XYZ file of N, CA and C in Angstrom:
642
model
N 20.881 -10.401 1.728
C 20.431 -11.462 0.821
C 19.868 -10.842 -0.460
N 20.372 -11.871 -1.327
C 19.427 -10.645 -2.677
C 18.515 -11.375 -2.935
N 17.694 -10.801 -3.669
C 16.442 -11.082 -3.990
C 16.390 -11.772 -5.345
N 15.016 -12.340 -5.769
C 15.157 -12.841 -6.867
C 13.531 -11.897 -7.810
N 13.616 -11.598 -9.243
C 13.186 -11.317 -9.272
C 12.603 -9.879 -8.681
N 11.718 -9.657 -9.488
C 11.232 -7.437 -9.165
C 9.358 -7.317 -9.129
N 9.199 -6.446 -8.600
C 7.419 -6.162 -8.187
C 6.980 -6.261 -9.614
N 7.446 -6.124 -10.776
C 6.800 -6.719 -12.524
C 6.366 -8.127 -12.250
N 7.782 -8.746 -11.800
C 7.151 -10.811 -11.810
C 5.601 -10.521 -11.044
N 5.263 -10.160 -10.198
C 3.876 -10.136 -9.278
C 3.405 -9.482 -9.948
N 2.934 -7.959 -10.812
C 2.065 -7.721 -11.209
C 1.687 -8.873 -12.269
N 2.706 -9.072 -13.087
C 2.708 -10.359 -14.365
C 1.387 -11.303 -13.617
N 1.892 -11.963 -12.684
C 0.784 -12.965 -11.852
C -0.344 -12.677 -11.451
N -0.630 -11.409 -10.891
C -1.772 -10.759 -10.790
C -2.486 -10.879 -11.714
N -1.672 -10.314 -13.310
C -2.582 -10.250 -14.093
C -3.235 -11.460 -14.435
N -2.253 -12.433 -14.284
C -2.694 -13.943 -14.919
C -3.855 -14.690 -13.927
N -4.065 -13.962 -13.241
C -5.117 -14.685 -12.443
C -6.567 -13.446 -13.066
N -6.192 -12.329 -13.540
C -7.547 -11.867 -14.581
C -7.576 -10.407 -13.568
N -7.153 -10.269 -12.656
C -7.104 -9.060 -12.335
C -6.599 -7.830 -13.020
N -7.668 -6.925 -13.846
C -7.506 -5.646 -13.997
C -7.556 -4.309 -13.596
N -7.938 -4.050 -12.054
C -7.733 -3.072 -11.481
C -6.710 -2.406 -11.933
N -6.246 -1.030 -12.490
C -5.175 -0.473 -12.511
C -5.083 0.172 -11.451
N -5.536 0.706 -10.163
C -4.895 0.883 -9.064
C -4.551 -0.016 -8.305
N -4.843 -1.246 -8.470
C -4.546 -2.152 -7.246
C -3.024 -2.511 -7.948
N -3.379 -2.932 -9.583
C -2.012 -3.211 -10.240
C -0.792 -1.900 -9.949
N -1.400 -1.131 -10.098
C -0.146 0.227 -9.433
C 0.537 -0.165 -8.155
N -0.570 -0.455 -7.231
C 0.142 -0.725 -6.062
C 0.881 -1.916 -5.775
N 0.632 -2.749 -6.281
C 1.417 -4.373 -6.318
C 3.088 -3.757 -6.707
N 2.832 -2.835 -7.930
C 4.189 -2.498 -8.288
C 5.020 -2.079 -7.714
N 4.235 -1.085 -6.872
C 4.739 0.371 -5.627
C 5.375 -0.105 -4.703
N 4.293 -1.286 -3.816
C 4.767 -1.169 -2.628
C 5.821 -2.879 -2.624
N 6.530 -2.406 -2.194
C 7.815 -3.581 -2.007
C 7.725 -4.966 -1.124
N 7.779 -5.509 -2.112
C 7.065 -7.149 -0.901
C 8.385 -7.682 -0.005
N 9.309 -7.099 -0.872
C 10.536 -7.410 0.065
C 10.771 -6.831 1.619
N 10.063 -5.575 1.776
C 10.035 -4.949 3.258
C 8.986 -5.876 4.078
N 8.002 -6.895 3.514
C 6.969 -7.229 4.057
C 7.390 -8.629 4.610
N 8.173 -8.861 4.419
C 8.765 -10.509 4.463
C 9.739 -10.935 5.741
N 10.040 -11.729 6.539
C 11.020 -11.851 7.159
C 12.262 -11.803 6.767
N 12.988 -11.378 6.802
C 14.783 -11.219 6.608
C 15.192 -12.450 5.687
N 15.035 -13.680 6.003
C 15.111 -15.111 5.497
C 14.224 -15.615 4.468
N 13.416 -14.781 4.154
C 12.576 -15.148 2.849
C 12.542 -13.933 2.063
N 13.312 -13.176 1.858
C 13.542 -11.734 1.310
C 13.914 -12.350 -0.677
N 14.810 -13.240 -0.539
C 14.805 -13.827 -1.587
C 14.121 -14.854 -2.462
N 12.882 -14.835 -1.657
C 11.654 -14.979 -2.595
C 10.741 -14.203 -2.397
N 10.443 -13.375 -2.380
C 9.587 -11.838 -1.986
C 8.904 -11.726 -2.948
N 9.740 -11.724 -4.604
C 8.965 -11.563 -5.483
C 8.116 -12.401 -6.752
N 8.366 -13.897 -6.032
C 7.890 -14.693 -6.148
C 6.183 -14.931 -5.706
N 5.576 -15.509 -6.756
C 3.932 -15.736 -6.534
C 3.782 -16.496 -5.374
N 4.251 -16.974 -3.927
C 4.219 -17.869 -3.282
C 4.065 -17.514 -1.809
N 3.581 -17.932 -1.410
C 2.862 -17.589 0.537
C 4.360 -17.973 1.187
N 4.577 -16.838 2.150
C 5.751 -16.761 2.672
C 5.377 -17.293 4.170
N 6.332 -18.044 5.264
C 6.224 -18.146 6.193
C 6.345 -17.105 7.191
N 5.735 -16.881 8.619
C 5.937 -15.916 9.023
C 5.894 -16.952 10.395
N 6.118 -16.065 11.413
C 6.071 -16.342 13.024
C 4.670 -17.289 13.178
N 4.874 -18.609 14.442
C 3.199 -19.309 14.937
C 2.703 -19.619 14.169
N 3.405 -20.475 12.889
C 2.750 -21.519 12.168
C 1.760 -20.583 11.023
N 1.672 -18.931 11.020
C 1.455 -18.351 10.231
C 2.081 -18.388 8.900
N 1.340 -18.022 7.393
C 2.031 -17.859 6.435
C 1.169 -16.337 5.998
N 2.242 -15.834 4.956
C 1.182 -14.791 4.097
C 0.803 -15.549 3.197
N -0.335 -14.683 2.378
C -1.369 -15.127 1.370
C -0.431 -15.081 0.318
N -0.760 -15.954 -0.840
C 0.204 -15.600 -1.982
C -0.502 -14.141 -2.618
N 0.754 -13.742 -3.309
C 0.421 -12.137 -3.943
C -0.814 -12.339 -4.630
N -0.479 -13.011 -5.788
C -1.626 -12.803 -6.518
C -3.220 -13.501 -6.109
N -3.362 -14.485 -4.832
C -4.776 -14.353 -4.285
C -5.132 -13.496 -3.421
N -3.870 -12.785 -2.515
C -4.581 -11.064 -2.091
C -4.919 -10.249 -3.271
N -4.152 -10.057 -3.838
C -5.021 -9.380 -5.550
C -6.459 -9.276 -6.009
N -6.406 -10.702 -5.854
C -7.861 -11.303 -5.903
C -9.021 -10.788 -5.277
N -8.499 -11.193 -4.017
C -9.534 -10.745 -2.671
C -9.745 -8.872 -2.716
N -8.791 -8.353 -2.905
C -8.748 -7.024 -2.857
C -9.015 -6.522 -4.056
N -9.339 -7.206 -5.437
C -10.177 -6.750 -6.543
C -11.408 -7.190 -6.164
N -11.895 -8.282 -5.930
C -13.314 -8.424 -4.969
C -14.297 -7.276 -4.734
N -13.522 -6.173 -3.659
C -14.195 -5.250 -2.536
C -14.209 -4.089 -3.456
N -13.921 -4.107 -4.702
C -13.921 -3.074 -5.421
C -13.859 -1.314 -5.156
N -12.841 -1.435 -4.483
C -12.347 -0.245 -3.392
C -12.027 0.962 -4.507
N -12.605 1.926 -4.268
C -12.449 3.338 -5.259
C -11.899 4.311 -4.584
N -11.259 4.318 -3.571
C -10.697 5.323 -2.708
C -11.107 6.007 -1.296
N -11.820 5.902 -0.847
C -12.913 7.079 0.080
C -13.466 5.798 1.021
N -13.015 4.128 0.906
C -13.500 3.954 1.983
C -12.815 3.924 3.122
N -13.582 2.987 4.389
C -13.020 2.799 5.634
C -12.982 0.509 5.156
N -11.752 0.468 5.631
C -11.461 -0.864 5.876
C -11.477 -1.543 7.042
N -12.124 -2.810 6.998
C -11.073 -3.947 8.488
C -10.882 -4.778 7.850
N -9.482 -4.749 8.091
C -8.761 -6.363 7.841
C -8.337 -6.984 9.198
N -8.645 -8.707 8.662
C -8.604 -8.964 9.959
C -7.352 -10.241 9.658
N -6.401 -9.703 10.600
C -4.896 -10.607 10.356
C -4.222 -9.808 9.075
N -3.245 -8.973 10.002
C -2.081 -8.515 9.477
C -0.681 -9.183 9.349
N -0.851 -9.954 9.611
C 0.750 -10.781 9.148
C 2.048 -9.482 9.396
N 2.309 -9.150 8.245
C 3.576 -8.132 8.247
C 3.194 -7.308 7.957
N 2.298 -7.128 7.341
C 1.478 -5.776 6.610
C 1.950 -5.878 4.882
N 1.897 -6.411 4.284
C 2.048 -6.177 2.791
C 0.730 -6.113 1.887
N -0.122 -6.489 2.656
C -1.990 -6.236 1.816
C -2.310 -5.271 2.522
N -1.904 -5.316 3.918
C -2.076 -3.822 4.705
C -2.064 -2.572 3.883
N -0.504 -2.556 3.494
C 0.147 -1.501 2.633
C -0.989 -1.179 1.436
N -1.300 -2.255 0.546
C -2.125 -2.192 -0.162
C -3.443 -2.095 -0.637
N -4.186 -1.973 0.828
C -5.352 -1.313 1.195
C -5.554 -0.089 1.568
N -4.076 -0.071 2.069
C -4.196 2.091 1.991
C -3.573 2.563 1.025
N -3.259 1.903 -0.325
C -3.093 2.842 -1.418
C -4.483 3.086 -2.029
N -5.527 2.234 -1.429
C -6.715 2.013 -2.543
C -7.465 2.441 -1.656
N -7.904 2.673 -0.457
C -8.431 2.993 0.257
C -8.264 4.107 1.181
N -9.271 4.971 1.817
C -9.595 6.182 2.655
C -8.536 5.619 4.143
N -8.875 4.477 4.663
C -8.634 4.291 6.012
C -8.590 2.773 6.359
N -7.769 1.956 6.501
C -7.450 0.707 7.011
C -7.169 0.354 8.580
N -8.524 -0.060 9.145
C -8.005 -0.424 10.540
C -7.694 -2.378 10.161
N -6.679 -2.658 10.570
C -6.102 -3.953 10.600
C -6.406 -4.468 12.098
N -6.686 -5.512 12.387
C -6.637 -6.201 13.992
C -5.724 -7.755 13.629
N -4.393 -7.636 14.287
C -4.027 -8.635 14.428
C -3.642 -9.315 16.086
N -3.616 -10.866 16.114
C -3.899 -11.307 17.304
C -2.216 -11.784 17.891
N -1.265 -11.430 17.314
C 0.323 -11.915 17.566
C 0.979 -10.616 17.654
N 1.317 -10.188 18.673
C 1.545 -8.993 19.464
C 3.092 -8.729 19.145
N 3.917 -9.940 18.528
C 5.693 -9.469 17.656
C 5.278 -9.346 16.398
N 4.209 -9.923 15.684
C 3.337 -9.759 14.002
C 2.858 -8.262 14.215
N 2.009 -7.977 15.143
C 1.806 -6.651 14.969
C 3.104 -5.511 15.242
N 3.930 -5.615 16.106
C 4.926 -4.604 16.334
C 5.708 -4.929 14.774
N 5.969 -5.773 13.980
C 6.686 -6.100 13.017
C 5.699 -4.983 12.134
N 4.238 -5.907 11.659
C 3.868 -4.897 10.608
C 4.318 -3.187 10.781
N 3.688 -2.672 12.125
C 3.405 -1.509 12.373
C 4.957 -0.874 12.039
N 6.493 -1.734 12.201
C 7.692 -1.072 11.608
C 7.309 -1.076 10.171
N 7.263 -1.754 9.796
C 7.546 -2.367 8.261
C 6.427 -1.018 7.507
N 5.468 -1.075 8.047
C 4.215 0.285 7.103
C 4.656 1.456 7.478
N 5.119 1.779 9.000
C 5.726 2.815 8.861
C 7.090 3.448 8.577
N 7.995 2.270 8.004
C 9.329 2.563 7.345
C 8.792 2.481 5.459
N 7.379 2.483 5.368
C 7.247 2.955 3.697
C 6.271 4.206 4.422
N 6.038 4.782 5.249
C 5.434 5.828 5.229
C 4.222 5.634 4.904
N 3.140 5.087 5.400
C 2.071 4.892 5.306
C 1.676 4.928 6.279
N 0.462 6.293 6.336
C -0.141 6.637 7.696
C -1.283 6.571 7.795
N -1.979 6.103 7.176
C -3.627 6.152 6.995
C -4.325 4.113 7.904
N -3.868 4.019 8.301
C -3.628 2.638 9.060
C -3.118 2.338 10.170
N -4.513 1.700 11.282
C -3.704 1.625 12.229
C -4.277 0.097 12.436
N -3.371 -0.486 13.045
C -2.495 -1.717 13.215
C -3.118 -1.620 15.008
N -3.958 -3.223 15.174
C -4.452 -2.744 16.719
C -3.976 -4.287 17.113
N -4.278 -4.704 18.658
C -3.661 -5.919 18.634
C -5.472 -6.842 19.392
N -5.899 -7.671 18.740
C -7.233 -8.336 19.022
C -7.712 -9.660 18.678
N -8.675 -10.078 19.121
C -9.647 -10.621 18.803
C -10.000 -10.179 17.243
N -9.494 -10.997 15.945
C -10.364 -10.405 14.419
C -11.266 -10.462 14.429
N -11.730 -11.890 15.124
C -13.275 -12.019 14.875
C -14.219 -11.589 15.687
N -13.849 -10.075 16.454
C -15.084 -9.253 17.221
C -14.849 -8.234 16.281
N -14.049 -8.284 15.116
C -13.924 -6.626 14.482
C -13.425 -5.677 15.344
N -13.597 -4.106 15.168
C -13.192 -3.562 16.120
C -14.679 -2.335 15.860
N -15.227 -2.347 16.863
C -16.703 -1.973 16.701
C -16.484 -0.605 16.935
N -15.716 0.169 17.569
C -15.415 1.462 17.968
C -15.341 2.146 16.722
N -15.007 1.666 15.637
C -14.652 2.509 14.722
C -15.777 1.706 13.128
N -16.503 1.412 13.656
C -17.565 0.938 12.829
C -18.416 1.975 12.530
N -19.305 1.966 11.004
C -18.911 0.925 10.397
C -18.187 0.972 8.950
N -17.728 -0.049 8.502
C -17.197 -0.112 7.610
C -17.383 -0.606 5.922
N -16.955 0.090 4.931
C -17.379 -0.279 3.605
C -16.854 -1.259 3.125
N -15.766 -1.929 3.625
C -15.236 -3.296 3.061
C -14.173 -3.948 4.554
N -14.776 -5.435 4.492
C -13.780 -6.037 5.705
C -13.272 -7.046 4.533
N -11.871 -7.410 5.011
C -11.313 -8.536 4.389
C -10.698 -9.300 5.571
N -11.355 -10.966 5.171
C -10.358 -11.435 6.538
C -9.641 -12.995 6.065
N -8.703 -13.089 6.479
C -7.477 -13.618 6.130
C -7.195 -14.891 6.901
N -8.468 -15.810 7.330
C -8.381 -17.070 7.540
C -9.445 -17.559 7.515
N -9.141 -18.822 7.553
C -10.169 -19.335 7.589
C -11.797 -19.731 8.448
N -12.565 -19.806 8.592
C -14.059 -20.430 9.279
C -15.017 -21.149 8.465
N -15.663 -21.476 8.883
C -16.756 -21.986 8.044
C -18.214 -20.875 7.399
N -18.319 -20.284 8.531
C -19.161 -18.807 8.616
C -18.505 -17.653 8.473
N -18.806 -16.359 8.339
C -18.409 -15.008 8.889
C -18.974 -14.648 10.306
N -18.272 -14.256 10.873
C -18.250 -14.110 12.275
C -19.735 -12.923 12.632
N -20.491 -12.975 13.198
C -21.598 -11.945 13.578
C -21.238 -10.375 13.615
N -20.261 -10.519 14.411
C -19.671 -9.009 14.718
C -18.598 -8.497 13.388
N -18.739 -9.117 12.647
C -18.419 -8.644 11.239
C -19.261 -8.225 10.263
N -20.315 -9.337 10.352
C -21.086 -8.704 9.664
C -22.180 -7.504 10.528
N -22.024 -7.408 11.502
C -22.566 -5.826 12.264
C -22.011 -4.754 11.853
N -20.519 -5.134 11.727
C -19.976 -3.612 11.883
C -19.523 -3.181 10.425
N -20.087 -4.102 8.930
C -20.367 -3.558 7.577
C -21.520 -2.717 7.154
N -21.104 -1.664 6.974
C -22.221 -1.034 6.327
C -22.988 -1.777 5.761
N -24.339 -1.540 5.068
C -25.377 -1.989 4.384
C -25.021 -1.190 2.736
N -25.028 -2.192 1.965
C -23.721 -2.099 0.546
C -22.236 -2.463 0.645
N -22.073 -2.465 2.009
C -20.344 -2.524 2.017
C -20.363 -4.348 1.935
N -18.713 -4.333 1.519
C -18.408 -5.929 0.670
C -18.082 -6.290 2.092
N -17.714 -7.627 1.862
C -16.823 -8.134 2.527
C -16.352 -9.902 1.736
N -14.835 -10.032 2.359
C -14.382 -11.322 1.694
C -13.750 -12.237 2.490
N -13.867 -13.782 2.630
C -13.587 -14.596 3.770
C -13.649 -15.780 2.971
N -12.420 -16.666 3.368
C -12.524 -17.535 2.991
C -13.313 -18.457 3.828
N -14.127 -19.589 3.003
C -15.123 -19.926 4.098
C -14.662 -21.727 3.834
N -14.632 -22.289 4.890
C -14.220 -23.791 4.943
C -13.288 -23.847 6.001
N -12.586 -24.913 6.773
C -12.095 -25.269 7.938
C -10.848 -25.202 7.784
N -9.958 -24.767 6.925
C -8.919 -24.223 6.932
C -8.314 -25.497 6.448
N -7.228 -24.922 5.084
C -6.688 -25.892 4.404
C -7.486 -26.301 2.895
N -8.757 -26.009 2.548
C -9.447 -26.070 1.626
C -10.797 -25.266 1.227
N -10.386 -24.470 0.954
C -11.753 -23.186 1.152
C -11.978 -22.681 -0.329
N -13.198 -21.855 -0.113
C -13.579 -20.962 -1.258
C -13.512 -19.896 -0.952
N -13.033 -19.256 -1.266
C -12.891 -17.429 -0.917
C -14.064 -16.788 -1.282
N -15.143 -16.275 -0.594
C -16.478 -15.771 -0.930
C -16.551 -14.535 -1.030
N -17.007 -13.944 -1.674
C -17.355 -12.117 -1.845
C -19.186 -11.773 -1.184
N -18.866 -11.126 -0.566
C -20.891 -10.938 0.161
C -21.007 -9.575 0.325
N -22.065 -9.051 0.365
C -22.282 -8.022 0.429
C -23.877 -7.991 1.282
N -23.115 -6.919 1.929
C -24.788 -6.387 3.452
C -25.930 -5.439 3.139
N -27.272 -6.527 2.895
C -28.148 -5.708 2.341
C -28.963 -5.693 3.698
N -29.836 -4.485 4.405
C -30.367 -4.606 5.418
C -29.397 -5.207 6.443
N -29.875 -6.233 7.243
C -29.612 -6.728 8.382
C -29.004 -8.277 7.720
N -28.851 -8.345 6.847
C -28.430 -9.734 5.961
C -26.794 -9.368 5.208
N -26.198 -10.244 5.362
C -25.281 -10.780 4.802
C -25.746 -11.412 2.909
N -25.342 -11.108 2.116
C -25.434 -11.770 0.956
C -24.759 -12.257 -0.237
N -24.430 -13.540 -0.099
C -23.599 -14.260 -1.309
C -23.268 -13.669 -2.669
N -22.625 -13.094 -2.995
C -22.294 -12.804 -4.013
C -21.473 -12.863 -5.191
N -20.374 -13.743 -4.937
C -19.799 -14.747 -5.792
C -18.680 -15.407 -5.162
N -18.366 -16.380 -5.998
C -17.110 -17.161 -5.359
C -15.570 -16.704 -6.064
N -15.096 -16.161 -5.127
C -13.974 -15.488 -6.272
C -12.870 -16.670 -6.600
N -12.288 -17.432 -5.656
C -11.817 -18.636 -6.285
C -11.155 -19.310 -4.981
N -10.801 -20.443 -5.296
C -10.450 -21.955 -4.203
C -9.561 -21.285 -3.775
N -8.772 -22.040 -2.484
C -7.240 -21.402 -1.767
C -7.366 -22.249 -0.447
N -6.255 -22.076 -0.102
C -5.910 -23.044 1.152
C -5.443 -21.786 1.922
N -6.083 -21.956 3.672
C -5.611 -20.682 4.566
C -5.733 -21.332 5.885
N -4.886 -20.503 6.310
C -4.647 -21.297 7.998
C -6.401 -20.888 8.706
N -6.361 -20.949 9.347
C -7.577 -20.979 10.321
C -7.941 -19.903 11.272
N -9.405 -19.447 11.097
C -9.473 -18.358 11.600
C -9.835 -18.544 13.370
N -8.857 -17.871 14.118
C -9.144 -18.077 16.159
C -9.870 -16.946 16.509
N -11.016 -17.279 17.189
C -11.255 -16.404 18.155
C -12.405 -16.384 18.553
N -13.167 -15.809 19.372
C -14.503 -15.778 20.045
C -15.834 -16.171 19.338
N -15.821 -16.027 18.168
C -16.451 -16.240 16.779
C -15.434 -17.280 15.869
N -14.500 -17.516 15.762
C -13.978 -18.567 14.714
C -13.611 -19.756 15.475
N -12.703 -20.496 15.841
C -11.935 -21.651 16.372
C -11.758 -21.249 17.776
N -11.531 -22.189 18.425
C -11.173 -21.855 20.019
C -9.994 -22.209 20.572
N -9.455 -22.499 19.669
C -7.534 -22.807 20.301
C -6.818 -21.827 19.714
N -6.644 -20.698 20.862
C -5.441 -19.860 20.662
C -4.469 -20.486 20.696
């Protein structure tokens, strides 16, 4: 299938949403949204638009992962959790900007998918686990930036445990379908508001801490 459009149309959008990172913009360029996509949506890959994936999942559109991942203001040297890997295409793009990306996703053909897809671009600094997002993964805590990729109304406890004290974190917060994407940061034993980076609609965050229908 061919594609429409090249990784320029997405940086273009990135930018238009005010994002100036030039490493994150490097990497939007780099890494290929077309490997990140199902086979059947390959020809809109490079389109600004949330792709469908497996279980009523979608990805984020490009340019509000942009967003979220200019947020955490990542300079290289940290440790990540993202929570919900889809295919891995923000995956990818947290280990160009980042020391170490542990991802936890809860769809066990989503995770064997990402884990091909990152390691057919050669990206080894990321590992891809299969969980509960919203217990984090505490073994390898703690961490300088979590990003998580659905929705709740709160951030989950065991997220905010396993952030360093200074480290960001970003969540969209509302019941899924109409949210604000929040930026916070862990001072002491506190969680703290720190801006609203902007509106978005996201499926819903499951698990021991978020929703209770797997």
């Amino acid at each position: 299938m061919v594609h429409e459009g090249t990784s320029e149309d997405l940086v273009r959008a990135v930018r238009a949403v005010g994002v100036t990172d030039v490493r994150l913009l490097e990497a939007v360029r780099s890494v290929p949204r077309t490997e990140f996509v199902p086979a059947d949506e390959v020809a809109s890959a490079y389109r600004d638009t949330p792709v469908p994936l497996p279980h009523g999942q979608v990805t984020t559109q490009p340019s509000l992962i942009a967003m979220m991942v200019s947020a955490l203001g990542l300079t290289g040297d940290e440790q990540v959790l993202e929570v919900g890997t889809g295919y891995g295409w923000q995956t990818a793009l947290l280990a160009r900007l980042a020391a170490h990306v542990v991802s936890v996703e809860r769809w066990p053909d989503l995770l064997d998918e990402a884990r091909l897809r990152l390691a057919g671009q050669g990206v080894g600094n990321v590992d891809v686990v299969l969980g509960d997002g919203t217990l984090g993964m505490p073994t390898r805590a703690p961490y300088d930036a979590v990003i998580v990729c659905a929705a709740f109304p709160r951030v989950p406890e065991p997220l905010v445990d396993q952030l360093r004290t200074g480290g960001r974190l970003v969540q969209p917060i509302g019941q899924g379908g109409q949210e604000r994407v929040e930026l916070y940061e862990r001072r002491g034993h506190d969680l703290v508001h720190r801006k609203m980076v902007t509106a978005a609609r996201f499926v819903r965050l499951y698990g021991a801490h978020g929703y209770d229908q797997w």
